[in-house]
XYZ file of N, CA and C in Angstrom:
480
model
N 64.826 31.727 -105.993
C 64.216 31.527 -104.734
C 63.440 30.357 -104.716
N 63.281 29.714 -103.576
C 62.608 28.579 -103.479
C 61.139 28.728 -102.806
N 60.099 28.225 -103.232
C 58.740 28.318 -102.709
C 58.456 27.293 -101.569
N 57.583 27.729 -100.779
C 57.208 26.831 -99.722
C 56.025 25.870 -100.031
N 55.113 26.703 -100.873
C 53.886 26.083 -101.327
C 53.807 26.186 -102.892
N 53.088 25.332 -103.585
C 53.096 25.513 -105.042
C 51.883 26.676 -105.225
N 52.116 27.225 -106.350
C 50.844 28.174 -106.655
C 49.603 27.493 -107.012
N 48.530 27.954 -106.190
C 47.240 27.331 -106.424
C 46.424 28.788 -106.278
N 45.887 29.188 -107.253
C 45.005 30.430 -107.239
C 43.902 30.271 -106.423
N 43.567 31.260 -105.395
C 42.451 31.335 -104.538
C 41.227 31.622 -105.390
N 40.208 31.038 -105.245
C 38.810 31.232 -106.033
C 38.512 32.665 -105.958
N 38.343 33.309 -107.061
C 37.996 34.665 -107.010
C 36.702 35.064 -106.266
N 35.792 34.242 -106.106
C 34.615 34.707 -105.563
C 34.720 34.456 -103.962
N 35.958 34.001 -103.534
C 36.181 33.833 -102.009
C 36.955 35.051 -101.611
N 37.500 35.838 -102.490
C 38.173 36.971 -102.044
C 37.449 38.124 -101.356
N 36.153 38.570 -101.911
C 35.468 39.684 -101.390
C 35.037 39.125 -99.810
N 34.522 37.887 -99.766
C 34.019 37.362 -98.340
C 35.158 37.421 -97.522
N 36.534 37.052 -97.917
C 37.565 36.979 -97.210
C 37.904 38.479 -96.517
N 37.822 39.465 -97.348
C 38.121 40.873 -97.037
C 37.062 41.515 -96.282
N 35.933 41.060 -96.452
C 34.657 41.535 -95.574
C 34.931 40.731 -94.107
N 35.244 39.572 -94.111
C 35.414 38.907 -92.894
C 36.479 39.743 -91.988
N 37.617 40.265 -92.631
C 38.690 40.916 -92.070
C 38.304 42.409 -91.856
N 37.013 42.802 -92.239
C 36.605 44.167 -92.103
C 37.697 45.228 -92.579
N 38.226 44.814 -93.879
C 39.062 45.809 -94.457
C 38.328 47.009 -94.786
N 39.207 48.230 -94.370
C 38.552 49.572 -94.656
C 39.505 50.170 -95.596
N 39.002 51.348 -96.411
C 39.696 52.057 -97.221
C 41.038 52.635 -96.591
N 42.109 52.675 -97.304
C 43.415 53.150 -96.645
C 44.027 52.215 -95.842
N 43.390 51.181 -95.358
C 44.206 50.283 -94.510
C 45.113 49.573 -95.393
N 46.268 49.059 -94.675
C 47.311 48.283 -95.403
C 47.065 46.824 -95.373
N 46.991 46.209 -96.389
C 46.865 44.792 -96.607
C 48.188 44.175 -97.173
N 48.655 42.991 -96.510
C 49.700 42.330 -97.035
C 49.202 40.845 -97.532
N 49.604 40.393 -98.384
C 49.397 39.097 -99.073
C 50.588 38.428 -99.144
N 50.924 37.473 -98.483
C 52.248 36.612 -98.505
C 51.983 35.380 -99.322
N 52.875 35.431 -100.373
C 52.696 34.268 -101.610
C 51.550 34.842 -102.249
N 51.636 36.080 -102.877
C 50.429 36.731 -103.510
C 49.940 36.090 -104.912
N 50.890 35.237 -105.344
C 50.689 34.556 -106.748
C 50.388 35.418 -107.734
N 49.178 35.377 -108.369
C 48.754 36.180 -109.582
C 48.321 37.596 -109.184
N 48.189 37.905 -107.888
C 47.837 39.364 -107.567
C 46.355 39.509 -107.283
N 45.422 38.556 -107.347
C 44.058 38.639 -107.351
C 43.493 39.230 -105.938
N 44.053 38.806 -104.861
C 43.611 39.441 -103.685
C 44.059 40.957 -103.705
N 45.312 41.218 -103.954
C 45.688 42.566 -104.050
C 44.812 43.525 -104.891
N 44.308 43.136 -106.166
C 43.405 43.833 -106.921
C 42.072 44.041 -106.271
N 41.468 42.997 -105.727
C 40.227 43.338 -104.999
C 40.473 44.068 -103.929
N 41.402 43.981 -103.123
C 41.582 44.960 -101.977
C 41.834 46.302 -102.383
N 42.404 46.703 -103.390
C 42.753 47.901 -103.811
C 41.588 48.644 -104.617
N 41.041 47.771 -105.560
C 39.858 48.261 -106.196
C 38.651 48.446 -105.676
N 38.081 47.278 -105.007
C 36.870 47.165 -104.285
C 36.745 47.676 -102.939
N 37.909 47.763 -102.222
C 37.956 47.947 -100.880
C 38.668 49.356 -100.479
N 39.558 49.870 -101.462
C 40.175 51.127 -101.366
C 41.312 50.906 -100.417
N 41.983 49.811 -100.269
C 43.152 49.431 -99.378
C 44.301 49.828 -100.162
N 45.506 49.851 -99.340
C 46.777 49.685 -99.929
C 47.455 48.550 -99.777
N 47.400 47.773 -100.788
C 47.873 46.429 -100.921
C 49.352 46.047 -101.437
N 49.892 45.252 -100.724
C 51.308 44.928 -100.903
C 51.345 43.364 -100.926
N 51.843 42.745 -101.999
C 51.937 41.371 -102.178
C 53.414 40.971 -102.173
N 53.916 39.751 -101.758
C 55.014 39.131 -101.628
C 55.129 37.858 -102.326
N 55.888 37.610 -103.569
C 55.834 36.549 -104.203
C 57.325 36.101 -104.567
N 57.629 34.926 -104.676
C 59.136 34.607 -104.992
C 59.157 34.112 -106.462
N 58.128 33.613 -107.022
C 58.094 33.485 -108.384
C 58.279 34.670 -109.367
N 59.165 34.744 -110.096
C 59.415 35.917 -111.023
C 58.323 36.066 -111.876
N 57.837 34.848 -112.657
C 56.672 35.029 -113.581
C 55.606 35.552 -112.977
N 55.343 35.208 -111.722
C 53.985 35.648 -111.034
C 54.077 37.038 -110.690
N 55.262 37.470 -110.337
C 55.496 38.908 -109.876
C 55.318 39.809 -111.164
N 55.839 39.206 -112.266
C 55.686 40.207 -113.535
C 54.438 40.170 -113.992
N 53.582 39.133 -113.995
C 52.211 39.097 -114.353
C 51.286 39.962 -113.453
N 51.621 39.859 -112.217
C 50.703 40.589 -111.271
C 50.885 41.973 -111.607
N 52.198 42.582 -111.590
C 52.572 43.903 -111.934
C 52.011 44.377 -113.051
N 51.842 43.652 -114.017
C 51.278 44.094 -115.367
C 49.785 44.275 -115.290
N 49.231 43.297 -114.466
C 47.779 43.344 -114.160
C 47.400 44.521 -113.418
N 48.120 44.886 -112.361
C 48.014 46.089 -111.315
C 48.197 47.332 -112.341
N 49.021 47.389 -113.285
C 49.141 48.599 -113.945
C 47.960 48.727 -115.074
N 47.588 47.584 -115.670
C 46.611 47.564 -116.605
C 45.181 48.079 -115.935
N 45.023 47.754 -114.682
C 43.618 48.201 -114.067
C 43.892 49.573 -113.327
N 45.117 50.385 -113.438
C 45.332 51.560 -113.098
C 45.362 51.509 -111.557
N 45.929 50.578 -110.989
C 45.724 50.459 -109.602
C 47.288 50.472 -108.920
N 48.268 51.086 -109.771
C 49.650 51.090 -109.304
C 49.996 51.871 -108.138
N 49.006 52.970 -107.802
C 48.864 53.878 -106.713
C 48.506 53.221 -105.527
N 47.879 52.181 -105.641
C 47.160 51.370 -104.400
C 47.774 50.043 -104.254
N 48.364 49.283 -105.095
C 48.776 47.965 -105.161
C 50.160 47.900 -105.572
N 50.884 46.993 -105.015
C 52.321 46.485 -105.648
C 52.611 45.300 -105.053
N 53.611 44.625 -105.918
C 54.181 43.237 -105.659
C 55.636 43.435 -105.518
N 56.336 42.759 -104.575
C 57.546 42.642 -104.464
C 58.136 41.207 -104.538
N 59.185 41.155 -105.158
C 59.826 39.669 -105.277
C 60.657 39.557 -104.016
N 60.064 38.799 -103.007
C 60.743 38.594 -101.692
C 60.241 37.267 -101.094
N 61.091 36.719 -100.246
C 60.629 35.678 -99.294
C 59.984 36.183 -98.183
N 59.086 35.371 -97.591
C 58.194 35.867 -96.370
C 59.043 36.504 -95.478
N 60.104 35.816 -94.991
C 60.958 36.454 -93.922
C 61.432 37.763 -94.177
N 61.716 38.192 -95.440
C 62.188 39.518 -95.816
C 61.038 40.602 -96.000
N 59.824 40.378 -95.752
C 58.604 41.385 -95.920
C 58.275 41.645 -94.383
N 58.257 42.855 -93.960
C 57.866 43.485 -92.874
C 56.340 43.432 -92.912
N 55.929 43.070 -91.598
C 54.299 42.928 -91.351
C 53.932 44.180 -90.314
N 54.896 44.924 -89.944
C 54.754 45.874 -88.799
C 53.661 46.930 -89.134
N 53.575 47.262 -90.344
C 52.441 48.255 -90.605
C 51.068 47.644 -91.192
N 51.146 46.446 -91.276
C 49.864 45.637 -91.786
C 48.777 45.930 -90.979
N 47.607 46.170 -91.517
C 46.289 46.084 -90.743
C 45.687 44.786 -90.917
N 45.760 44.239 -92.124
C 45.301 43.009 -92.459
C 46.310 42.173 -93.288
N 46.424 40.854 -92.921
C 47.195 39.978 -93.627
C 46.378 38.905 -94.148
N 46.270 38.842 -95.586
C 45.438 37.813 -96.233
C 46.195 36.666 -96.810
N 45.775 35.370 -96.510
C 46.712 34.284 -96.750
C 45.739 33.098 -97.406
N 46.339 32.459 -98.405
C 45.952 31.100 -98.882
C 47.082 30.314 -99.051
N 47.680 29.955 -97.847
C 48.777 28.989 -97.776
C 48.574 27.653 -97.056
N 49.399 26.881 -96.881
C 49.139 25.509 -96.417
C 49.441 25.783 -94.803
N 48.974 24.697 -94.089
C 49.058 24.758 -92.675
C 50.616 24.736 -92.249
N 51.344 24.057 -93.155
C 52.833 23.974 -92.854
C 53.467 25.330 -93.014
N 53.063 26.137 -94.103
C 53.484 27.522 -94.243
C 53.053 28.506 -93.201
N 51.811 28.243 -92.738
C 51.276 29.173 -91.651
C 51.981 28.804 -90.333
N 52.446 27.617 -90.052
C 53.244 27.154 -88.790
C 54.598 27.919 -89.007
N 55.122 27.919 -90.073
C 56.458 28.499 -90.313
C 56.379 30.211 -90.055
N 55.233 30.708 -90.339
C 54.899 32.087 -90.215
C 54.585 32.629 -88.790
N 54.116 31.484 -87.935
C 53.526 32.009 -86.642
C 54.673 33.073 -85.867
N 56.085 32.476 -85.910
C 56.773 33.446 -84.963
C 56.933 34.977 -85.557
N 56.873 34.944 -86.879
C 56.910 36.162 -87.621
C 55.684 37.133 -87.183
N 54.587 36.383 -87.139
C 53.194 36.956 -86.811
C 53.453 37.580 -85.441
N 53.909 36.762 -84.499
C 54.036 37.174 -83.221
C 55.094 38.343 -82.768
N 56.069 38.316 -83.638
C 57.036 39.433 -83.693
C 56.636 40.791 -84.312
N 56.059 40.664 -85.404
C 55.902 41.796 -86.241
C 54.417 42.427 -86.240
N 53.483 41.653 -85.923
C 52.037 42.095 -86.034
C 51.764 43.150 -84.901
N 51.195 44.311 -85.394
C 50.690 45.351 -84.305
C 49.476 44.744 -83.717
N 49.284 45.279 -82.563
C 48.052 45.141 -81.776
C 46.751 45.618 -82.672
N 45.808 44.642 -82.846
C 44.654 44.891 -83.501
C 44.711 44.496 -85.043
N 45.858 43.957 -85.479
C 45.922 43.492 -86.736
C 45.127 42.293 -87.020
N 44.576 42.203 -88.141
C 43.728 40.954 -88.511
C 44.541 39.974 -89.520
N 44.483 38.868 -89.198
C 44.989 37.830 -90.024
C 43.726 36.884 -90.650
N 43.569 36.830 -91.897
C 42.435 35.916 -92.521
C 43.081 35.002 -93.415
N 42.675 33.702 -93.292
C 43.038 32.751 -94.086
C 41.968 31.905 -94.582
N 42.067 31.304 -95.926
C 41.130 30.511 -96.388
C 41.770 29.132 -96.502
N 40.821 28.189 -96.063
C 41.123 26.698 -96.172
C 41.852 26.170 -94.973
N 43.007 26.865 -94.734
C 43.802 26.259 -93.668
C 43.857 27.372 -92.380
N 43.968 26.648 -91.301
C 43.932 27.557 -90.043
C 45.423 27.690 -89.591
N 45.704 28.587 -88.718
C 46.940 28.775 -88.274
C 47.096 27.762 -86.920
N 47.886 26.779 -87.233
C 47.921 25.744 -86.176
C 48.105 26.384 -84.833
N 47.239 26.055 -83.731
C 47.423 26.471 -82.437
C 46.691 27.638 -82.031
N 46.347 28.386 -82.965
C 45.632 29.628 -82.673
C 44.251 29.478 -82.817
N 43.358 30.280 -81.873
C 41.921 30.331 -81.889
C 41.488 31.293 -82.482
N 40.767 30.910 -83.606
C 40.121 32.187 -84.479
C 38.977 33.027 -83.676
N 39.103 34.216 -84.031
C 37.967 35.171 -83.644
C 36.551 34.864 -84.135
N 36.797 34.268 -85.356
C 35.642 34.005 -86.199
C 35.851 33.025 -87.215
N 35.075 32.168 -87.645
C 34.982 31.154 -88.780
C 33.776 30.985 -89.525
N 34.106 30.989 -90.815
C 32.731 30.969 -91.775
C 33.145 29.885 -92.688
N 32.030 29.444 -93.200
C 32.170 28.343 -94.353
C 31.807 28.817 -95.575
N 32.549 28.658 -96.806
C 32.367 29.315 -98.073
C 32.484 28.086 -98.975
N 31.482 28.102 -100.104
C 31.534 27.260 -101.053
C 32.013 28.033 -102.427
N 33.204 27.835 -102.696
C 33.534 28.565 -103.873
C 32.807 27.982 -105.232
N 32.535 28.909 -106.196
C 31.948 28.403 -107.400
C 32.818 27.251 -108.082
N 32.073 26.280 -108.522
C 32.701 25.091 -109.026
C 33.221 24.054 -108.149
N 33.241 24.456 -106.764
C 33.678 23.482 -105.815
C 32.747 22.620 -105.336
N 32.967 21.319 -104.934
C 31.697 20.525 -104.462
C 31.241 20.592 -103.108
N 32.154 21.195 -102.168
C 31.663 21.390 -100.782
C 32.332 22.845 -100.259
N 31.798 23.042 -99.122
C 32.272 24.351 -98.324
C 33.627 24.172 -97.777
N 34.390 25.266 -97.568
C 35.628 25.103 -96.880
C 35.658 26.328 -95.849
N 36.502 26.190 -94.786
C 36.414 27.210 -93.740
C 37.416 28.375 -94.095
N 36.881 29.534 -93.567
C 37.742 30.758 -93.694
C 37.860 31.218 -92.223
N 39.061 31.485 -91.842
C 39.380 32.001 -90.424
C 39.882 33.358 -90.244
N 39.375 33.938 -89.205
C 39.769 35.410 -88.896
C 40.480 35.253 -87.431
N 41.676 35.919 -87.432
C 42.566 35.890 -86.234
C 42.825 37.349 -85.860
N 42.621 37.717 -84.671
C 43.063 39.153 -84.218
C 44.253 39.134 -83.464
N 45.174 39.992 -83.741
C 46.485 39.939 -82.848
C 46.236 40.799 -81.802
N 46.508 40.059 -80.584
C 46.466 40.762 -79.291
C 47.752 40.717 -78.688
N 48.423 41.706 -78.412
C 49.813 41.702 -77.698
C 49.477 41.173 -76.313
N 50.375 40.502 -75.702
C 50.123 40.045 -74.323
C 50.261 41.431 -73.378
N 49.286 41.280 -72.308
C 49.424 42.417 -71.455
C 50.593 42.481 -70.651
């Protein structure tokens, strides 16, 4: 399976900020497209009590994510599937957490419009969804980085 973006891990200290910005609540369903090493899934399940699903195409990252989730005892709350973005349903997602390029986010816009339910939240780090107006934007400076970078929160509102 071909990847859209290379794997670049999201800074760990950004994840709790991201999930608080999205107002992630216990038992809500979080989806991370391009879940990489599973770090967003772990924080969502362990620290927020969410039901987290990651989608990743790289076999090595899927296997290491699954191993990490099992080792932390989170298998009942978090899982990773080896699938392309287009093959993962977002219909039950309360929150979609993403660290993807603007190009990948552009490709996902039609999927968001088709599948996200009214009130679903999309939270992105560093890159905005092109053409969408965020509900909220915060600046964060990850540990070890030289400057602040944006984080965006979008709220899915179905047309009336």
